[in-house]
């Protein structure tokens, strides 16, 4: 890469460090924007936007609007991926930050059902859709940007971008934890808005940082060769369909776990088990903080042992822990609850999510890398991530117990294990041109 682009090794390392830092910071802000909605849906949106429903039905309605963001993600991935492969990675990373920031801030400004009636949930759904469009192209753009700068250590450098997720989880859950210390009336009146409103400041910082990013050497070479495709999304579906399907398969378990462990367990612990909001929110924050170390470790190990080894380990651990997670939650002991979430997040989500930033871009050619990574990740997110809290809540209501939720987790994991076995190892190959 250094010879082809005409830059020194020292400059390349400096560029890679800057790209990783800027991508990780921007991704953390975008995840914060997207995830605060999930925490709000578990804690408060049912009361403010669906108050005429039974509490359980209100929670289902809130999780349904939560899922809207995931339905929007493949659409955003297709649109933003198309232009990311057409006009460049950097341009679209800046655009996604604007879309996410605007949607999040406006949610914090929304009148509630008691103020404007049915228009409140309608506007909530529209803004959630905008959030989904933004995130649909953000993550994939960030990991493609890093992968095309990082050389042979794509697993490690890519996993540093993944730290944005636990940062977003810890920040969004932590600030809601602070807001829940307010008197209930204040929390329902204005406290829940604060996490949404302050996102505008974070987006401003991320916007400035991303403006200074350099375009990737791989995309520059593509432009110089005049090899940019007119319809990269169509090319993914027509020529790279196998990689596209495998990308979905290896992702469904990880993305489903992410939102079951950070959104559904909050609703389950508070509504079903009667655990205080502060206890479960603290446990989620601690589990997210541990991922600061485990995600880079998983990425580093994937450079040594391969992406598939880490994915298979994560899939097996997910099957093994699907029932023990709920056993520990049902003890209602804060220490055991925290331990359960920390161990589960480390041995399941981290092992899958850490290498993903390298694994996903490696499956696609430079011409369609942004589109392929966007579509693969976001179709999987729509299928399992957005609907997982909704499905888990419905299963819980149907059975009156957690066991079908555990079976659902196991089912997602089996899909990922099978897809991983069918996917070629990419860790030691150069990026496909």
Coordinates of C-alpha atoms in Angstrom, one line a residue:
X1 CA 0.0 0.0 0.0
X2 CA 2.8 2.4 0.9
X3 CA 4.5 2.0 -2.5
X4 CA 1.3 2.3 -4.4
X5 CA 0.3 5.5 -2.8
X6 CA 3.7 7.1 -2.6
X7 CA 3.8 7.9 1.1
X8 CA 6.4 6.9 3.7
X9 CA 5.8 4.2 6.3
X10 CA 6.0 6.8 9.1
X11 CA 3.3 9.0 7.4
X12 CA 1.2 6.0 6.7
X13 CA 1.3 5.0 10.4
X14 CA 0.4 8.6 11.3
X15 CA -2.5 8.6 8.9
X16 CA -3.8 5.3 10.2
X17 CA -3.6 6.5 13.8
X18 CA -5.6 9.6 12.8
X19 CA -8.2 7.7 10.8
X20 CA -8.7 5.2 13.7
X21 CA -9.1 8.0 16.2
X22 CA -11.5 10.0 14.1
X23 CA -13.5 6.9 13.1
X24 CA -13.7 5.7 16.7
X25 CA -14.8 9.1 18.0
X26 CA -17.4 9.6 15.3
X27 CA -18.7 6.0 15.8
X28 CA -19.0 6.5 19.5
X29 CA -21.1 9.6 19.0
X30 CA -23.3 7.9 16.4
X31 CA -23.8 4.9 18.7
X32 CA -24.6 7.2 21.6
X33 CA -27.3 8.9 19.4
X34 CA -28.8 5.6 18.3
X35 CA -28.6 3.8 21.7
X36 CA -30.2 6.4 23.9
X37 CA -33.4 5.7 22.1
X38 CA -33.3 2.1 23.2
X39 CA -32.7 3.0 26.8
X40 CA -35.5 5.6 26.7
X41 CA -37.8 3.0 25.1
X42 CA -37.2 0.6 27.9
X43 CA -37.7 3.2 30.7
X44 CA -39.9 6.1 29.6
X45 CA -41.2 6.4 26.1
X46 CA -44.2 4.0 26.7
X47 CA -45.4 6.4 29.4
X48 CA -45.0 9.6 27.4
X49 CA -45.9 8.6 23.9
X50 CA -48.2 5.6 24.4
X51 CA -49.9 6.3 27.7
X52 CA -53.4 5.1 26.7
X53 CA -52.1 1.5 26.4
X54 CA -51.6 -1.1 29.1
X55 CA -48.0 -0.8 30.4
X56 CA -46.9 -4.0 28.7
X57 CA -48.6 -3.0 25.4
X58 CA -47.0 0.4 25.7
X59 CA -43.6 -1.2 26.1
X60 CA -44.3 -3.3 23.0
X61 CA -45.3 -0.1 21.1
X62 CA -42.1 1.7 22.3
X63 CA -40.0 -1.2 21.1
X64 CA -41.8 -1.2 17.8
X65 CA -40.8 2.4 17.2
X66 CA -37.3 1.3 18.3
X67 CA -37.4 -1.3 15.6
X68 CA -38.3 1.3 13.0
X69 CA -34.7 2.6 13.2
X70 CA -33.5 -0.8 12.2
X71 CA -35.9 -1.1 9.3
X72 CA -34.4 2.2 8.0
X73 CA -30.9 0.9 8.4
X74 CA -30.8 -1.2 5.2
X75 CA -32.3 1.7 3.3
X76 CA -29.7 4.0 4.7
X77 CA -27.0 1.4 4.0
X78 CA -28.0 1.1 0.4
X79 CA -28.2 4.9 -0.2
X80 CA -25.1 5.9 1.7
X81 CA -23.2 2.8 0.5
X82 CA -24.0 3.7 -3.1
X83 CA -22.5 7.2 -2.7
X84 CA -19.7 5.9 -0.5
X85 CA -18.5 3.7 -3.4
X86 CA -19.2 6.5 -5.9
X87 CA -18.0 9.8 -4.4
X88 CA -15.8 8.6 -1.5
X89 CA -15.8 7.3 2.0
X90 CA -15.0 10.6 3.8
X91 CA -17.9 12.5 2.3
X92 CA -20.5 10.1 3.4
X93 CA -19.1 9.7 6.9
X94 CA -19.6 13.5 7.4
X95 CA -23.2 13.3 5.9
X96 CA -24.2 10.4 8.3
X97 CA -23.1 12.4 11.3
X98 CA -25.4 15.3 10.3
X99 CA -28.4 13.0 9.8
X100 CA -27.9 11.2 13.1
X101 CA -27.3 14.4 15.1
X102 CA -30.3 16.2 13.7
X103 CA -32.7 13.2 14.3
X104 CA -31.5 12.7 17.9
X105 CA -31.7 16.4 18.9
X106 CA -35.2 16.7 17.5
X107 CA -36.4 13.7 19.5
X108 CA -35.4 15.6 22.6
X109 CA -37.6 18.5 21.5
X110 CA -40.7 16.5 20.8
X111 CA -44.0 17.3 22.5
X112 CA -45.5 14.2 24.2
X113 CA -48.9 12.5 23.7
X114 CA -50.5 14.6 26.3
X115 CA -49.5 17.7 24.4
X116 CA -50.3 16.9 20.8
X117 CA -52.0 13.6 20.8
X118 CA -51.3 11.0 18.1
X119 CA -48.9 13.3 16.3
X120 CA -46.4 12.7 19.1
X121 CA -45.8 9.0 18.3
X122 CA -46.0 9.7 14.5
X123 CA -43.2 12.3 14.8
X124 CA -41.2 9.9 17.0
X125 CA -41.4 7.2 14.3
X126 CA -40.3 9.7 11.6
X127 CA -37.3 10.9 13.6
X128 CA -36.3 7.3 14.6
X129 CA -36.4 6.5 10.8
X130 CA -34.0 9.4 10.2
X131 CA -31.7 8.0 12.9
X132 CA -31.7 4.6 11.2
X133 CA -30.9 6.1 7.8
X134 CA -27.8 7.8 9.4
X135 CA -26.5 4.8 11.2
X136 CA -27.1 2.6 8.2
X137 CA -24.1 4.1 6.5
X138 CA -22.0 5.3 9.4
X139 CA -20.6 2.1 10.9
X140 CA -19.8 0.5 7.6
X141 CA -18.1 3.7 6.3
X142 CA -16.0 3.9 9.5
X143 CA -14.7 0.4 9.3
X144 CA -14.1 0.5 5.6
X145 CA -12.1 3.7 6.1
X146 CA -9.9 2.0 8.7
X147 CA -9.6 -1.3 6.8
X148 CA -8.4 0.5 3.7
X149 CA -5.8 2.4 5.7
X150 CA -4.6 -0.3 8.2
X151 CA -2.6 -2.8 6.1
X152 CA -2.1 -6.3 7.6
X153 CA -3.3 -5.3 11.2
X154 CA -6.9 -4.7 10.1
X155 CA -8.3 -6.8 12.9
X156 CA -6.6 -4.8 15.7
X157 CA -7.1 -1.4 14.2
X158 CA -10.7 -2.2 13.2
X159 CA -11.5 -3.3 16.7
X160 CA -10.5 0.1 18.0
X161 CA -13.4 1.5 16.0
X162 CA -15.7 -1.0 17.6
X163 CA -14.9 0.6 21.0
X164 CA -17.4 3.2 19.8
X165 CA -20.2 0.8 20.7
X166 CA -19.4 0.3 24.4
X167 CA -18.6 4.0 24.7
X168 CA -22.0 4.7 23.3
X169 CA -23.6 2.1 25.6
X170 CA -21.8 3.4 28.7
X171 CA -22.5 7.1 27.8
X172 CA -26.2 6.6 26.9
X173 CA -26.9 4.3 29.8
X174 CA -24.8 6.2 32.2
X175 CA -26.5 9.6 31.5
X176 CA -29.9 8.0 31.8
X177 CA -28.8 6.5 35.1
X178 CA -28.0 10.0 36.3
X179 CA -31.3 11.4 35.1
X180 CA -33.2 8.6 36.9
X181 CA -31.9 10.1 40.1
X182 CA -34.2 13.0 39.6
X183 CA -37.7 13.0 41.2
X184 CA -40.0 11.0 39.0
X185 CA -42.0 14.1 37.9
X186 CA -38.9 15.9 36.8
X187 CA -37.6 12.9 35.0
X188 CA -40.8 12.5 33.0
X189 CA -41.1 16.2 32.4
X190 CA -37.6 17.2 31.2
X191 CA -34.9 14.8 32.5
X192 CA -35.4 12.2 29.8
X193 CA -34.8 14.9 27.2
X194 CA -31.3 15.8 28.3
X195 CA -29.5 12.8 26.8
X196 CA -31.1 13.6 23.4
X197 CA -30.4 17.4 23.5
X198 CA -26.7 17.2 24.5
X199 CA -26.0 15.0 21.5
X200 CA -25.9 18.2 19.3
X201 CA -22.7 19.2 21.1
X202 CA -21.1 15.8 20.6
X203 CA -22.1 15.8 16.9
X204 CA -20.4 19.2 16.4
X205 CA -17.2 17.8 17.8
X206 CA -17.4 14.7 15.6
X207 CA -18.2 16.7 12.5
X208 CA -15.1 18.8 12.9
X209 CA -12.9 15.8 13.5
X210 CA -14.2 13.9 10.4
X211 CA -13.8 16.9 8.1
X212 CA -10.0 16.5 8.6
X213 CA -9.9 12.9 7.4
X214 CA -8.0 11.9 4.3
X215 CA -9.7 9.7 1.7
X216 CA -8.5 6.1 1.6
X217 CA -5.6 5.0 -0.7
X218 CA -7.8 2.2 -2.1
X219 CA -10.6 4.5 -3.2
X220 CA -8.1 7.0 -4.7
X221 CA -6.6 4.3 -6.8
X222 CA -10.1 3.2 -7.9
X223 CA -10.8 6.8 -9.1
X224 CA -7.4 7.0 -10.8
X225 CA -8.1 3.8 -12.7
X226 CA -11.6 5.2 -13.6
X227 CA -13.0 2.0 -12.2
X228 CA -15.8 3.4 -10.1
X229 CA -19.1 1.5 -10.7
X230 CA -22.3 3.3 -11.7
X231 CA -24.5 1.0 -9.5
X232 CA -22.4 -0.6 -6.8
X233 CA -25.4 -1.8 -4.8
X234 CA -26.8 -3.6 -7.8
X235 CA -23.4 -5.2 -8.4
X236 CA -23.3 -6.5 -4.8
X237 CA -26.7 -8.2 -5.3
X238 CA -25.7 -9.5 -8.8
X239 CA -22.1 -10.5 -8.5
X240 CA -21.3 -10.6 -4.8
X241 CA -24.5 -12.1 -3.5
X242 CA -22.7 -15.0 -1.8
X243 CA -20.6 -12.6 0.3
X244 CA -23.7 -10.6 1.0
X245 CA -25.6 -13.6 2.4
X246 CA -22.6 -14.7 4.4
X247 CA -22.2 -11.2 5.8
X248 CA -25.8 -11.4 7.0
X249 CA -25.3 -14.8 8.5
X250 CA -22.2 -14.0 10.5
X251 CA -23.8 -10.9 11.9
X252 CA -27.3 -11.9 13.1
X253 CA -26.2 -13.3 16.4
X254 CA -23.8 -10.5 17.3
X255 CA -26.3 -7.7 16.5
X256 CA -29.2 -9.5 18.2
X257 CA -27.1 -10.0 21.3
X258 CA -26.1 -6.3 21.4
X259 CA -29.6 -5.1 21.8
X260 CA -30.8 -8.0 24.0
X261 CA -28.0 -7.3 26.4
X262 CA -28.4 -3.5 26.4
X263 CA -32.1 -2.9 25.9
X264 CA -34.2 -6.0 26.6
X265 CA -32.5 -6.9 29.9
X266 CA -33.2 -3.4 31.2
X267 CA -37.0 -3.8 30.5
X268 CA -37.0 -7.4 31.7
X269 CA -35.1 -6.6 34.9
X270 CA -37.2 -3.6 35.8
X271 CA -40.7 -4.6 34.7
X272 CA -40.6 -8.4 35.2
X273 CA -38.1 -8.9 38.1
X274 CA -38.7 -5.6 39.9
X275 CA -35.0 -4.7 40.0
X276 CA -34.3 -1.0 40.4
X277 CA -33.4 0.9 37.3
X278 CA -30.1 2.0 38.8
X279 CA -28.9 -1.5 39.5
X280 CA -29.5 -2.8 35.9
X281 CA -28.3 0.4 34.3
X282 CA -25.1 0.2 36.3
X283 CA -24.6 -3.4 35.4
X284 CA -24.9 -2.5 31.7
X285 CA -22.4 0.3 32.0
X286 CA -19.9 -1.9 33.8
X287 CA -20.3 -4.6 31.1
X288 CA -19.8 -2.0 28.4
X289 CA -16.7 -0.6 30.1
X290 CA -15.1 -4.1 30.2
X291 CA -15.5 -4.2 26.4
X292 CA -13.0 -1.3 26.2
X293 CA -10.3 -4.0 26.7
X294 CA -12.0 -7.1 25.3
X295 CA -12.9 -5.7 21.9
X296 CA -9.3 -4.7 21.0
X297 CA -8.1 -8.0 22.4
X298 CA -10.5 -9.9 20.2
X299 CA -9.4 -7.9 17.2
X300 CA -5.7 -8.5 17.9
X301 CA -6.4 -12.3 18.4
X302 CA -8.2 -12.4 15.1
X303 CA -5.1 -11.1 13.3
X304 CA -3.2 -14.1 14.8
X305 CA -5.7 -16.9 14.8
X306 CA -8.0 -15.7 12.1
X307 CA -11.5 -14.2 12.0
X308 CA -13.3 -17.5 11.9
X309 CA -11.7 -18.8 15.1
X310 CA -13.0 -15.9 17.1
X311 CA -16.4 -16.0 15.5
X312 CA -16.8 -19.7 16.2
X313 CA -15.7 -19.2 19.8
X314 CA -18.2 -16.4 20.3
X315 CA -21.0 -18.5 18.8
X316 CA -20.3 -21.5 21.1
X317 CA -20.1 -19.3 24.2
X318 CA -23.4 -17.7 23.2
X319 CA -25.1 -21.0 23.2
X320 CA -23.5 -22.0 26.5
X321 CA -24.5 -18.8 28.3
X322 CA -28.1 -18.3 26.9
X323 CA -29.7 -19.8 30.0
X324 CA -27.2 -18.9 32.7
X325 CA -27.6 -15.2 31.9
X326 CA -31.2 -15.3 33.0
X327 CA -30.4 -17.6 36.0
X328 CA -28.1 -14.9 37.4
X329 CA -30.6 -12.1 36.6
X330 CA -33.3 -13.9 38.5
X331 CA -31.2 -13.9 41.7
X332 CA -31.9 -10.1 41.9
X333 CA -28.4 -9.7 43.5
X334 CA -26.6 -6.6 42.1
X335 CA -23.2 -8.2 42.1
X336 CA -24.3 -11.4 40.4
X337 CA -26.3 -9.4 37.8
X338 CA -23.3 -7.3 37.0
X339 CA -21.1 -10.4 36.8
X340 CA -23.5 -12.1 34.5
X341 CA -23.6 -9.2 32.1
X342 CA -19.9 -8.6 32.1
X343 CA -19.1 -12.3 31.4
X344 CA -21.8 -12.6 28.8
X345 CA -20.8 -9.4 27.0
X346 CA -17.1 -10.5 27.1
X347 CA -17.4 -14.1 25.9
X348 CA -20.2 -13.5 23.3
X349 CA -20.6 -10.0 21.9
X350 CA -16.9 -9.0 22.2
X351 CA -15.6 -12.1 20.4
X352 CA -18.0 -11.5 17.5
X353 CA -18.0 -7.7 17.4
X354 CA -14.2 -7.1 17.8
X355 CA -13.1 -8.9 14.5
X356 CA -16.2 -7.8 12.6
X357 CA -14.8 -4.4 11.6
X358 CA -12.1 -6.2 9.6
X359 CA -14.1 -9.3 8.6
X360 CA -17.0 -7.5 6.9
X361 CA -14.9 -5.2 4.6
X362 CA -12.6 -8.1 3.7
X363 CA -15.5 -10.0 2.1
X364 CA -16.0 -7.4 -0.7
X365 CA -14.0 -5.8 -3.5
X366 CA -12.9 -2.2 -3.3
X367 CA -15.5 -1.2 -5.9
X368 CA -18.4 -2.4 -3.7
X369 CA -16.8 -2.5 -0.3
X370 CA -18.9 0.3 1.3
X371 CA -22.1 -0.9 -0.3
X372 CA -21.5 -4.6 0.6
X373 CA -20.5 -4.0 4.2
X374 CA -23.4 -1.6 4.6
X375 CA -26.0 -4.0 3.2
X376 CA -24.6 -7.1 5.0
X377 CA -24.4 -5.4 8.4
X378 CA -27.7 -3.5 8.1
X379 CA -29.9 -6.2 6.7
X380 CA -28.7 -8.4 9.6
X381 CA -29.4 -5.6 12.0
X382 CA -32.9 -5.2 10.6
X383 CA -33.6 -8.9 10.9
X384 CA -32.3 -9.5 14.4
X385 CA -31.1 -6.3 16.1
X386 CA -34.1 -4.1 15.8
X387 CA -36.7 -6.8 16.4
X388 CA -34.9 -8.7 19.1
X389 CA -36.2 -6.6 22.1
X390 CA -39.7 -6.8 20.5
X391 CA -39.5 -10.5 19.9
X392 CA -38.0 -11.2 23.3
X393 CA -40.8 -9.2 25.0
X394 CA -43.5 -11.0 23.1
X395 CA -41.9 -14.4 23.9
X396 CA -41.7 -13.5 27.5
X397 CA -45.4 -12.5 27.6
X398 CA -46.4 -15.7 25.8
X399 CA -44.5 -18.1 28.0
X400 CA -44.4 -16.1 31.2
X401 CA -40.8 -17.1 31.6
X402 CA -37.4 -16.4 30.0
X403 CA -36.8 -19.9 28.4
X404 CA -38.0 -19.1 24.9
X405 CA -35.8 -16.0 24.9
X406 CA -32.8 -18.2 25.7
X407 CA -33.8 -20.5 22.8
X408 CA -34.2 -17.5 20.5
X409 CA -30.6 -16.5 21.4
X410 CA -29.4 -20.0 20.7
X411 CA -31.2 -20.1 17.4
X412 CA -29.4 -16.9 16.2
X413 CA -26.1 -18.3 17.3
X414 CA -26.5 -21.5 15.3
X415 CA -27.1 -19.4 12.2
X416 CA -23.9 -17.5 12.8
X417 CA -21.9 -20.6 13.5
X418 CA -23.1 -22.2 10.2
X419 CA -22.4 -19.0 8.2
X420 CA -19.0 -18.7 9.7
X421 CA -18.1 -22.3 8.7
X422 CA -19.1 -21.4 5.1
X423 CA -17.2 -18.2 5.0
X424 CA -13.6 -18.1 3.7
X425 CA -10.8 -17.0 6.1
X426 CA -9.7 -13.5 5.2
X427 CA -7.3 -12.4 7.9
X428 CA -4.1 -13.1 6.0
X429 CA -5.2 -12.0 2.6
X430 CA -4.8 -8.6 1.1
X431 CA -7.9 -6.6 0.6
X432 CA -9.6 -7.5 -2.7
X433 CA -9.2 -4.8 -5.4

